[in-house]
mmCIF file of C-alpha atoms in Angstrom:
data_model
loop_
_atom_site.group_PDB
_atom_site.id
_atom_site.type_symbol
_atom_site.label_atom_id
_atom_site.label_comp_id
_atom_site.label_asym_id
_atom_site.label_seq_id
_atom_site.Cartn_x
_atom_site.Cartn_y
_atom_site.Cartn_z
ATOM 1 C CA MET Q 1 108.456 178.017 140.780
ATOM 2 C CA SER Q 2 108.840 181.668 140.379
ATOM 3 C CA VAL Q 3 107.387 183.548 137.439
ATOM 4 C CA GLN Q 4 106.537 187.846 137.248
ATOM 5 C CA THR Q 5 103.748 188.908 138.567
ATOM 6 C CA ALA Q 6 101.419 190.064 136.240
ATOM 7 C CA PRO Q 7 98.495 193.081 136.856
ATOM 8 C CA PRO Q 8 94.292 190.942 135.465
ATOM 9 C CA PRO Q 9 93.736 191.945 132.694
ATOM 10 C CA ALA Q 10 89.938 195.037 132.481
ATOM 11 C CA PRO Q 11 87.218 193.299 131.321
ATOM 12 C CA ILE Q 12 85.754 195.365 128.293
ATOM 13 C CA ALA Q 13 83.174 194.290 125.794
ATOM 14 C CA GLN Q 14 82.422 191.750 123.667
ATOM 15 C CA THR Q 15 81.520 192.142 120.219
ATOM 16 C CA HIS Q 16 79.285 189.600 118.536
ATOM 17 C CA ARG Q 17 77.919 189.211 114.482
ATOM 18 C CA SER Q 18 74.799 188.975 114.311
ATOM 19 C CA SER Q 19 73.857 188.515 110.337
ATOM 20 C CA ARG Q 20 72.340 185.335 109.331
ATOM 21 C CA ASN Q 21 75.045 185.590 106.240
ATOM 22 C CA ASP Q 22 77.744 185.829 108.853
ATOM 23 C CA ASP Q 23 76.526 182.409 110.786
ATOM 24 C CA ASP Q 24 76.318 180.576 107.879
ATOM 25 C CA GLU Q 25 79.970 181.579 106.738
ATOM 26 C CA ARG Q 26 80.884 181.364 110.475
ATOM 27 C CA TYR Q 27 79.735 177.449 110.886
ATOM 28 C CA ALA Q 28 80.607 176.587 107.323
ATOM 29 C CA ALA Q 29 84.539 175.699 108.759
ATOM 30 C CA PHE Q 30 82.809 172.649 110.424
ATOM 31 C CA HIS Q 31 81.999 171.011 107.457
ATOM 32 C CA VAL Q 32 83.771 167.699 106.935
ATOM 33 C CA PRO Q 33 83.521 166.211 103.408
ATOM 34 C CA PHE Q 34 81.860 163.055 103.102
ATOM 35 C CA SER Q 35 84.865 161.463 101.320
ATOM 36 C CA GLU Q 36 87.342 162.066 104.876
ATOM 37 C CA HIS Q 37 84.312 161.081 107.442
ATOM 38 C CA LEU Q 38 84.827 158.070 105.563
ATOM 39 C CA LEU Q 39 88.018 157.089 105.248
ATOM 40 C CA SER Q 40 88.923 158.628 108.931
ATOM 41 C CA GLY Q 41 86.604 156.342 110.329
ATOM 42 C CA LEU Q 42 87.929 153.593 108.868
ATOM 43 C CA VAL Q 43 91.439 154.089 109.842
ATOM 44 C CA THR Q 44 90.674 154.796 113.755
ATOM 45 C CA GLY Q 45 87.716 152.432 113.211
ATOM 46 C CA LEU Q 46 90.430 149.615 113.127
ATOM 47 C CA PRO Q 47 93.698 150.724 115.058
ATOM 48 C CA GLY Q 48 95.142 146.955 115.196
ATOM 49 C CA VAL Q 49 95.173 146.592 111.576
ATOM 50 C CA TRP Q 50 96.738 150.569 111.301
ATOM 51 C CA LYS Q 51 99.284 149.859 113.748
ATOM 52 C CA ARG Q 52 99.937 146.920 111.355
ATOM 53 C CA LEU Q 53 100.647 148.766 108.470
ATOM 54 C CA GLY Q 54 102.610 151.251 110.841
ATOM 55 C CA ASN Q 55 104.589 148.127 111.721
ATOM 56 C CA LEU Q 56 105.445 146.816 108.285
ATOM 57 C CA GLU Q 57 106.181 150.833 106.986
ATOM 58 C CA THR Q 58 108.660 150.901 108.761
ATOM 59 C CA ALA Q 59 110.066 147.877 108.449
ATOM 60 C CA SER Q 60 110.677 149.031 105.177
ATOM 61 C CA LEU Q 61 112.305 152.371 105.939
ATOM 62 C CA ARG Q 62 114.544 150.693 108.448
ATOM 63 C CA PRO Q 63 117.828 151.421 107.255
ATOM 64 C CA GLU Q 64 116.978 154.709 106.457
ATOM 65 C CA LEU Q 65 115.225 155.368 110.130
ATOM 66 C CA ASP Q 66 118.353 153.798 112.001
ATOM 67 C CA GLU Q 67 120.536 156.752 110.939
ATOM 68 C CA LEU Q 68 117.704 159.062 112.092
ATOM 69 C CA ARG Q 69 117.763 160.530 116.551
ATOM 70 C CA ILE Q 70 115.269 161.754 118.058
ATOM 71 C CA GLU Q 71 116.965 164.704 119.982
ATOM 72 C CA ARG Q 72 115.579 167.458 122.306
ATOM 73 C CA PRO Q 73 111.556 166.748 121.121
ATOM 74 C CA VAL Q 74 109.825 169.863 122.174
ATOM 75 C CA TYR Q 75 106.159 169.193 123.499
ATOM 76 C CA ILE Q 76 104.154 171.940 124.736
ATOM 77 C CA ALA Q 77 101.187 171.435 126.860
ATOM 78 C CA GLY Q 78 98.237 173.703 128.555
ATOM 79 C CA ILE Q 79 94.681 174.112 128.939
ATOM 80 C CA ALA Q 80 92.803 174.949 125.253
ATOM 81 C CA ARG Q 81 92.938 178.322 124.564
ATOM 82 C CA SER Q 82 96.112 178.982 126.537
ATOM 83 C CA GLY Q 83 98.042 180.412 123.669
ATOM 84 C CA SER Q 84 99.397 176.588 122.655
ATOM 85 C CA THR Q 85 98.552 176.400 119.199
ATOM 86 C CA ILE Q 86 100.476 180.288 118.066
ATOM 87 C CA LEU Q 87 103.478 179.195 120.125
ATOM 88 C CA LEU Q 88 103.068 175.816 117.794
ATOM 89 C CA GLU Q 89 103.493 177.831 114.743
ATOM 90 C CA ALA Q 90 106.473 179.894 116.171
ATOM 91 C CA ILE Q 91 108.113 177.234 117.112
ATOM 92 C CA ALA Q 92 107.325 175.233 113.338
ATOM 93 C CA THR Q 93 109.115 178.088 111.237
ATOM 94 C CA HIS Q 94 112.379 177.249 112.630
ATOM 95 C CA ARG Q 95 114.345 175.765 110.189
ATOM 96 C CA ASP Q 96 115.061 172.519 111.962
ATOM 97 C CA VAL Q 97 112.148 171.450 113.480
ATOM 98 C CA GLY Q 98 109.145 169.134 111.860
ATOM 99 C CA THR Q 99 105.578 169.025 113.277
ATOM 100 C CA HIS Q 100 101.958 166.639 112.200
ATOM 101 C CA GLN Q 101 100.422 169.099 110.062
ATOM 102 C CA TYR Q 102 97.058 168.871 109.234
ATOM 103 C CA ARG Q 103 97.340 166.844 105.491
ATOM 104 C CA ASP Q 104 99.010 163.887 108.388
ATOM 105 C CA PHE Q 105 94.502 162.770 108.958
ATOM 106 C CA PRO Q 106 93.610 160.521 108.375
ATOM 107 C CA GLY Q 107 96.578 158.525 107.405
ATOM 108 C CA LEU Q 108 98.907 159.341 110.293
ATOM 109 C CA MET Q 109 99.497 155.727 111.261
ATOM 110 C CA THR Q 110 101.645 155.414 107.819
ATOM 111 C CA PRO Q 111 103.667 159.133 107.872
ATOM 112 C CA VAL Q 112 105.341 158.424 104.544
ATOM 113 C CA TRP Q 113 103.186 156.470 102.328
ATOM 114 C CA TRP Q 114 100.277 158.989 103.395
ATOM 115 C CA ASN Q 115 102.040 161.962 102.761
ATOM 116 C CA ARG Q 116 103.946 160.444 99.264
ATOM 117 C CA ALA Q 117 100.121 159.462 98.637
ATOM 118 C CA GLN Q 118 99.582 163.533 99.309
ATOM 119 C CA SER Q 119 102.300 164.403 97.132
ATOM 120 C CA ARG Q 120 100.041 165.357 94.300
ATOM 121 C CA GLN Q 121 97.523 167.054 96.031
ATOM 122 C CA PRO Q 122 96.920 170.594 94.383
ATOM 123 C CA VAL Q 123 97.634 173.714 96.892
ATOM 124 C CA SER Q 124 94.732 174.624 98.851
ATOM 125 C CA PRO Q 125 94.357 178.645 99.828
ATOM 126 C CA PRO Q 126 94.813 179.405 103.257
ATOM 127 C CA VAL Q 127 91.109 178.960 105.143
ATOM 128 C CA GLU Q 128 90.102 180.780 108.738
ATOM 129 C CA ARG Q 129 89.956 177.774 111.035
ATOM 130 C CA ALA Q 130 87.146 176.472 112.789
ATOM 131 C CA HIS Q 131 87.721 178.198 116.234
ATOM 132 C CA GLY Q 132 87.084 181.693 114.197
ATOM 133 C CA ASP Q 133 89.973 183.144 115.904
ATOM 134 C CA GLY Q 134 91.569 184.882 112.513
ATOM 135 C CA LEU Q 135 94.761 181.857 111.956
ATOM 136 C CA MET Q 136 94.827 180.825 108.663
ATOM 137 C CA ILE Q 137 95.831 177.569 107.991
ATOM 138 C CA THR Q 138 95.875 175.067 104.644
ATOM 139 C CA PRO Q 139 97.155 171.671 105.253
ATOM 140 C CA GLU Q 140 100.903 172.088 105.773
ATOM 141 C CA SER Q 141 100.017 174.195 109.180
ATOM 142 C CA PRO Q 142 101.496 172.420 112.372
ATOM 143 C CA GLU Q 143 98.815 170.412 113.984
ATOM 144 C CA ALA Q 144 97.818 168.623 117.124
ATOM 145 C CA LEU Q 145 97.954 165.336 115.902
ATOM 146 C CA GLU Q 146 99.387 162.879 118.066
ATOM 147 C CA GLU Q 147 96.413 161.985 120.134
ATOM 148 C CA VAL Q 148 95.481 160.033 117.615
ATOM 149 C CA LEU Q 149 98.882 157.566 118.235
ATOM 150 C CA TRP Q 150 97.522 157.987 122.252
ATOM 151 C CA MET Q 151 94.481 156.379 121.364
ATOM 152 C CA ALA Q 152 95.385 153.768 119.424
ATOM 153 C CA PHE Q 153 97.480 152.159 122.495
ATOM 154 C CA PHE Q 154 95.784 153.381 126.204
ATOM 155 C CA ASP Q 155 91.943 153.392 126.209
ATOM 156 C CA HIS Q 156 91.401 155.770 129.308
ATOM 157 C CA LEU Q 157 93.223 158.799 128.444
ATOM 158 C CA HIS Q 158 89.755 160.411 128.070
ATOM 159 C CA ASP Q 159 87.221 158.839 130.527
ATOM 160 C CA PRO Q 160 86.647 161.869 133.022
ATOM 161 C CA ALA Q 161 85.743 159.060 135.443
ATOM 162 C CA ALA Q 162 89.159 157.819 135.107
ATOM 163 C CA SER Q 163 92.677 158.986 135.809
ATOM 164 C CA ASN Q 164 94.097 160.149 132.973
ATOM 165 C CA LEU Q 165 97.954 160.417 134.202
ATOM 166 C CA LEU Q 166 100.831 158.463 132.742
ATOM 167 C CA ASP Q 167 103.366 159.238 134.366
ATOM 168 C CA ARG Q 168 106.987 157.156 134.804
ATOM 169 C CA ASP Q 169 106.149 153.914 136.347
ATOM 170 C CA VAL Q 170 104.203 153.157 132.466
ATOM 171 C CA ASP Q 171 105.868 150.316 130.626
ATOM 172 C CA ARG Q 172 104.418 149.866 127.505
ATOM 173 C CA PRO Q 173 107.284 148.853 125.544
ATOM 174 C CA ASP Q 174 104.786 148.269 122.114
ATOM 175 C CA PHE Q 175 103.598 151.769 122.621
ATOM 176 C CA ALA Q 176 107.047 153.165 122.963
ATOM 177 C CA ARG Q 177 108.864 151.543 120.001
ATOM 178 C CA PHE Q 178 106.106 152.115 117.273
ATOM 179 C CA TYR Q 179 105.745 155.861 118.547
ATOM 180 C CA GLU Q 180 109.384 156.419 118.750
ATOM 181 C CA ASP Q 181 109.211 155.086 115.359
ATOM 182 C CA HIS Q 182 106.733 157.130 113.861
ATOM 183 C CA LEU Q 183 108.920 160.884 114.850
ATOM 184 C CA ARG Q 184 111.512 158.912 113.335
ATOM 185 C CA LYS Q 185 109.110 158.525 110.312
ATOM 186 C CA LEU Q 186 107.768 162.199 110.879
ATOM 187 C CA LEU Q 187 110.992 163.835 110.869
ATOM 188 C CA LEU Q 188 112.375 161.532 107.492
ATOM 189 C CA VAL Q 189 109.008 163.133 105.865
ATOM 190 C CA ARG Q 190 109.927 166.946 106.901
ATOM 191 C CA ARG Q 191 113.278 167.190 106.261
ATOM 192 C CA ALA Q 192 113.830 167.692 109.753
ATOM 193 C CA GLY Q 193 116.436 167.693 113.174
ATOM 194 C CA ARG Q 194 114.236 168.289 115.268
ATOM 195 C CA TYR Q 195 110.295 166.823 116.505
ATOM 196 C CA ALA Q 196 107.767 169.516 118.073
ATOM 197 C CA SER Q 197 105.172 169.311 119.251
ATOM 198 C CA LYS Q 198 101.333 170.663 120.404
ATOM 199 C CA GLY Q 199 99.041 168.233 122.409
ATOM 200 C CA ASN Q 200 96.810 169.877 125.401
ATOM 201 C CA TYR Q 201 96.556 165.983 126.300
ATOM 202 C CA ASN Q 202 100.741 166.427 127.225
ATOM 203 C CA PHE Q 203 99.490 168.097 130.166
ATOM 204 C CA THR Q 204 99.143 164.801 131.957
ATOM 205 C CA ARG Q 205 101.658 162.544 130.585
ATOM 206 C CA LEU Q 206 105.066 164.912 130.998
ATOM 207 C CA PRO Q 207 107.050 162.205 133.484
ATOM 208 C CA TYR Q 208 106.292 159.758 130.631
ATOM 209 C CA LEU Q 209 107.166 161.726 127.449
ATOM 210 C CA GLN Q 210 111.060 162.291 130.157
ATOM 211 C CA SER Q 211 110.708 158.665 130.747
ATOM 212 C CA LEU Q 212 111.020 157.996 126.647
ATOM 213 C CA PHE Q 213 113.111 161.090 126.329
ATOM 214 C CA ALA Q 214 115.296 162.048 129.034
ATOM 215 C CA ASP Q 215 116.437 165.196 127.457
ATOM 216 C CA ALA Q 216 112.842 166.416 125.825
ATOM 217 C CA ARG Q 217 112.175 170.308 126.447
ATOM 218 C CA PHE Q 218 108.747 171.120 127.831
ATOM 219 C CA LEU Q 219 106.789 174.640 127.333
ATOM 220 C CA VAL Q 220 103.610 174.359 129.364
ATOM 221 C CA THR Q 221 101.048 177.204 128.586
ATOM 222 C CA ILE Q 222 98.922 179.868 130.606
ATOM 223 C CA ARG Q 223 96.768 182.230 130.393
ATOM 224 C CA HIS Q 224 95.433 184.850 132.430
ATOM 225 C CA PRO Q 225 91.978 182.888 133.890
ATOM 226 C CA VAL Q 226 89.623 186.160 133.375
ATOM 227 C CA HIS Q 227 90.268 185.611 129.595
ATOM 228 C CA HIS Q 228 91.576 182.230 129.461
ATOM 229 C CA ILE Q 229 87.324 181.428 130.916
ATOM 230 C CA ALA Q 230 86.465 183.856 128.608
ATOM 231 C CA SER Q 231 87.963 182.199 125.295
ATOM 232 C CA LEU Q 232 86.956 178.684 126.696
ATOM 233 C CA MET Q 233 83.326 179.554 126.710
ATOM 234 C CA LYS Q 234 83.320 181.303 123.657
ATOM 235 C CA GLN Q 235 85.022 178.449 121.775
ATOM 236 C CA HIS Q 236 82.592 175.751 123.634
ATOM 237 C CA ARG Q 237 79.298 177.493 122.638
ATOM 238 C CA LEU Q 238 81.214 177.747 118.745
ATOM 239 C CA PHE Q 239 81.376 174.413 118.574
ATOM 240 C CA VAL Q 240 78.242 173.107 120.044
ATOM 241 C CA GLU Q 241 76.460 175.166 117.087
ATOM 242 C CA GLY Q 242 79.352 174.305 114.753
ATOM 243 C CA GLU Q 243 78.628 170.295 115.466
ATOM 244 C CA ARG Q 244 74.899 170.794 116.133
ATOM 245 C CA ARG Q 245 75.238 171.848 112.088
ATOM 246 C CA HIS Q 246 77.399 169.573 110.780
ATOM 247 C CA PRO Q 247 77.703 166.283 112.764
ATOM 248 C CA ARG Q 248 80.681 164.548 111.013
ATOM 249 C CA ALA Q 249 82.974 167.584 112.782
ATOM 250 C CA LEU Q 250 81.903 165.975 116.019
ATOM 251 C CA ALA Q 251 82.788 162.915 114.880
ATOM 252 C CA ARG Q 252 86.513 164.233 113.474
ATOM 253 C CA MET Q 253 86.841 165.924 116.856
ATOM 254 C CA GLN Q 254 86.947 162.334 118.497
ATOM 255 C CA ARG Q 255 88.538 160.503 116.067
ATOM 256 C CA VAL Q 256 91.752 163.221 116.230
ATOM 257 C CA GLY Q 257 91.298 163.214 120.089
ATOM 258 C CA HIS Q 258 90.316 166.920 120.634
ATOM 259 C CA PHE Q 259 87.318 166.593 123.789
ATOM 260 C CA GLU Q 260 87.788 170.074 124.965
ATOM 261 C CA PHE Q 261 84.736 171.690 124.225
ATOM 262 C CA GLY Q 262 82.191 170.872 122.224
ATOM 263 C CA LEU Q 263 78.969 168.322 122.304
ATOM 264 C CA ASP Q 264 81.316 165.248 123.779
ATOM 265 C CA ARG Q 265 83.405 168.001 126.435
ATOM 266 C CA ARG Q 266 85.114 165.804 128.588
ATOM 267 C CA ALA Q 267 87.458 166.995 131.683
ATOM 268 C CA ILE Q 268 90.952 166.016 132.057
ATOM 269 C CA ASN Q 269 90.989 163.922 135.058
ATOM 270 C CA VAL Q 270 94.639 164.366 137.451
ATOM 271 C CA GLY Q 271 93.603 161.942 139.772
ATOM 272 C CA ASP Q 272 91.019 163.290 141.705
ATOM 273 C CA ALA Q 273 87.430 161.842 140.852
ATOM 274 C CA ALA Q 274 85.716 163.876 143.520
ATOM 275 C CA ALA Q 275 87.088 167.797 141.865
ATOM 276 C CA ILE Q 276 86.559 166.656 137.924
ATOM 277 C CA ASP Q 277 82.459 165.602 138.982
ATOM 278 C CA ALA Q 278 81.740 168.633 140.578
ATOM 279 C CA VAL Q 279 83.231 170.763 137.501
ATOM 280 C CA ARG Q 280 81.124 167.969 135.420
ATOM 281 C CA SER Q 281 78.056 169.148 137.497
ATOM 282 C CA LEU Q 282 78.746 171.959 137.169
ATOM 283 C CA TRP Q 283 78.606 172.512 133.757
ATOM 284 C CA GLU Q 284 75.694 170.027 133.212
ATOM 285 C CA GLN Q 285 73.743 172.616 135.696
ATOM 286 C CA GLY Q 286 75.432 175.652 132.760
ATOM 287 C CA ASP Q 287 77.132 177.212 135.012
ATOM 288 C CA ASP Q 288 79.755 177.508 133.176
ATOM 289 C CA VAL Q 289 81.467 180.298 134.904
ATOM 290 C CA ARG Q 290 82.291 178.677 138.012
ATOM 291 C CA GLY Q 291 83.176 175.432 135.977
ATOM 292 C CA TRP Q 292 85.330 176.625 133.905
ATOM 293 C CA ALA Q 293 87.453 178.553 136.833
ATOM 294 C CA ARG Q 294 87.460 175.650 138.884
ATOM 295 C CA TYR Q 295 88.457 173.540 136.694
ATOM 296 C CA TRP Q 296 91.435 176.621 135.562
ATOM 297 C CA ALA Q 297 92.275 176.028 139.075
ATOM 298 C CA HIS Q 298 92.611 172.648 139.893
ATOM 299 C CA LEU Q 299 94.715 172.053 136.322
ATOM 300 C CA TYR Q 300 97.564 174.641 136.489
ATOM 301 C CA GLY Q 301 97.018 174.046 140.875
ATOM 302 C CA TRP Q 302 98.249 170.454 140.438
ATOM 303 C CA MET Q 303 100.803 170.942 137.761
ATOM 304 C CA ALA Q 304 102.390 174.227 140.222
ATOM 305 C CA ASP Q 305 102.076 171.277 142.711
ATOM 306 C CA GLN Q 306 103.738 168.575 139.881
ATOM 307 C CA LEU Q 307 107.036 171.350 139.220
ATOM 308 C CA ASP Q 308 107.045 171.683 142.349
ATOM 309 C CA ARG Q 309 108.307 168.491 143.683
ATOM 310 C CA ASP Q 310 109.653 166.502 140.809
ATOM 311 C CA GLU Q 311 112.662 168.983 140.442
ATOM 312 C CA GLN Q 312 113.763 166.665 137.418
ATOM 313 C CA LEU Q 313 110.571 167.578 135.777
ATOM 314 C CA ALA Q 314 110.964 171.609 136.542
ATOM 315 C CA GLU Q 315 114.216 171.904 134.737
ATOM 316 C CA ALA Q 316 112.810 170.660 131.518
ATOM 317 C CA VAL Q 317 109.782 172.578 131.800
ATOM 318 C CA ARG Q 318 109.003 176.397 130.930
ATOM 319 C CA VAL Q 319 106.011 178.402 131.497
ATOM 320 C CA VAL Q 320 105.119 180.615 128.877
ATOM 321 C CA ARG Q 321 102.273 182.861 129.816
ATOM 322 C CA PHE Q 322 100.063 183.646 127.165
ATOM 323 C CA GLU Q 323 100.567 188.035 128.320
ATOM 324 C CA ASP Q 324 104.424 188.142 128.171
ATOM 325 C CA MET Q 325 104.010 186.588 124.274
ATOM 326 C CA CYS Q 326 102.050 189.403 123.818
ATOM 327 C CA ASP Q 327 103.718 191.835 125.631
ATOM 328 C CA ASP Q 328 107.681 190.848 124.162
ATOM 329 C CA ALA Q 329 106.663 188.425 121.626
ATOM 330 C CA ALA Q 330 110.474 188.371 120.472
ATOM 331 C CA GLY Q 331 111.857 188.650 124.160
ATOM 332 C CA GLU Q 332 109.804 185.303 124.726
ATOM 333 C CA LEU Q 333 110.663 183.497 121.653
ATOM 334 C CA GLU Q 334 114.231 184.340 122.379
ATOM 335 C CA GLN Q 335 113.877 182.829 126.005
ATOM 336 C CA ILE Q 336 111.921 180.233 124.655
ATOM 337 C CA ARG Q 337 114.410 179.160 121.864
ATOM 338 C CA MET Q 338 116.906 178.966 124.580
ATOM 339 C CA HIS Q 339 115.226 177.320 126.512
ATOM 340 C CA CYS Q 340 114.295 174.415 123.714
ATOM 341 C CA GLY Q 341 118.433 174.151 122.791
ATOM 342 C CA LEU Q 342 116.963 175.451 119.002
ATOM 343 C CA ASP Q 343 119.575 177.109 117.335
ATOM 344 C CA ALA Q 344 119.280 180.793 116.120
ATOM 345 C CA ASP Q 345 116.790 181.349 113.250
ATOM 346 C CA ALA Q 346 115.602 184.920 111.448
ATOM 347 C CA ASN Q 347 112.115 182.512 110.752
ATOM 348 C CA LEU Q 348 111.181 182.296 114.659
ATOM 349 C CA ALA Q 349 112.716 185.887 115.348
ATOM 350 C CA ALA Q 350 110.565 187.083 112.218
ATOM 351 C CA PHE Q 351 107.346 185.204 114.094
ATOM 352 C CA ALA Q 352 107.271 187.536 116.845
ATOM 353 C CA GLY Q 353 105.544 190.061 114.482
ATOM 354 C CA GLN Q 354 102.624 188.266 114.008
ATOM 355 C CA ILE Q 355 101.745 187.309 117.850
ATOM 356 C CA HIS Q 356 99.244 189.768 119.710
ATOM 357 C CA ALA Q 357 96.423 189.939 122.062
ATOM 358 C CA PRO Q 358 93.576 188.705 120.823
ATOM 359 C CA THR Q 359 91.233 191.296 118.561
ATOM 360 C CA TYR Q 360 87.783 189.851 117.453
ATOM 361 C CA TYR Q 361 87.050 189.546 121.116
ATOM 362 C CA ARG Q 362 86.186 190.671 124.674
ATOM 363 C CA PRO Q 363 85.384 189.214 128.252
ATOM 364 C CA ASP Q 364 81.859 190.338 129.256
ATOM 365 C CA PHE Q 365 81.727 189.026 132.565
ATOM 366 C CA SER Q 366 79.717 191.136 135.106
ATOM 367 C CA GLU Q 367 80.833 191.760 138.449
ATOM 368 C CA ALA Q 368 78.888 188.864 140.140
ATOM 369 C CA GLU Q 369 81.041 186.295 137.420
ATOM 370 C CA LEU Q 370 84.301 188.274 137.721
ATOM 371 C CA ALA Q 371 83.438 187.768 141.708
ATOM 372 C CA VAL Q 372 83.560 183.806 140.618
ATOM 373 C CA ILE Q 373 86.237 183.998 138.634
ATOM 374 C CA ARG Q 374 88.278 185.638 141.538
ATOM 375 C CA GLU Q 375 86.827 183.325 143.988
ATOM 376 C CA GLU Q 376 87.895 180.026 142.060
ATOM 377 C CA THR Q 377 91.442 180.652 140.919
ATOM 378 C CA ALA Q 378 92.540 183.620 142.682
ATOM 379 C CA ALA Q 379 95.250 181.271 145.161
ATOM 380 C CA THR Q 380 96.480 179.545 141.732
ATOM 381 C CA ALA Q 381 96.491 182.437 139.602
ATOM 382 C CA THR Q 382 99.000 183.869 141.839
ATOM 383 C CA ARG Q 383 101.291 180.788 142.043
ATOM 384 C CA TYR Q 384 102.128 181.952 138.363
ATOM 385 C CA GLY Q 385 102.550 185.605 138.852
ATOM 386 C CA TYR Q 386 99.542 186.509 137.993
ATOM 387 C CA GLU Q 387 97.968 189.443 140.795
ATOM 388 C CA SER Q 388 94.831 188.703 142.606
ATOM 389 C CA GLY Q 389 91.789 191.310 143.152
#
């Protein structure tokens, strides 16, 4: 694995909101209407029923679906806060690409019927998403929802005490059939020819996805550890408080399969239970800096090992550094476009103007904390072209 060298960013002071009114507005995005909470509970609480409904929908659409092919699906994977969302937003602007959207939940298992039912809904104005990162969303914005499908078939994917890996040896024809039919239905709904997905947990299943789609293209996102860890810590604090104020938000996160931070934070287990136990212990002790740093080094080190030993997978993967996206968005998006085999597209090229380094916060680590991050992450960071020190 070979990438260019990037210097470490300099730490500068973090800004904070302080007024009560600002806090109230900040956490308002965590509110989940009771009607959505009730419906999503019925959907995720009865996966067998909804799988049968999904298969019934598929049967009703079989002639149309048989004409659709899943060609070179694009999968974005990386630890949360690595730039994966902005990359999905960019790729979703391409005229040929279809993705899941916020409006697809909770009716994800029957995407055609659900979208027909939603078609009469009034247009919603953009709002800032709960992450407080300046990204404005509508029900039509692309979103990571695919995990709902995976959780309906695999019960170990978010258990920190068990390996969450899915490799090429996995044999689940029931899931493969349901999943491929689902993607065809989504392409039908979006009137698109190419599927793109962002899922942080795709990180653990790239070989399995490649066994399903031999021509799949993968984008593994990464960010300099200092800024990445600062962002993870900020988001964890935000979601803990937001879920405390709005308990239904926690249930929603669990139902859509987002356990990256918040009151039900769960570490991804890539087969080393001792390493994950150590990370969890650090988090429980309140040592978030070392805990997140060790987690970052462990997961990205594991990914680098996987790409080094799996030539077939490595050929399908492009590592996308957040800093490269910010420094040369146009150039990086063009390289990504070519890697994914997407045709030239004016919308995708124009999106480069919306990509920039975050301005709403800055890391505020002490020298001792920076030393901890260097100690834990230097070896792995160097493998991705980040200078140590």
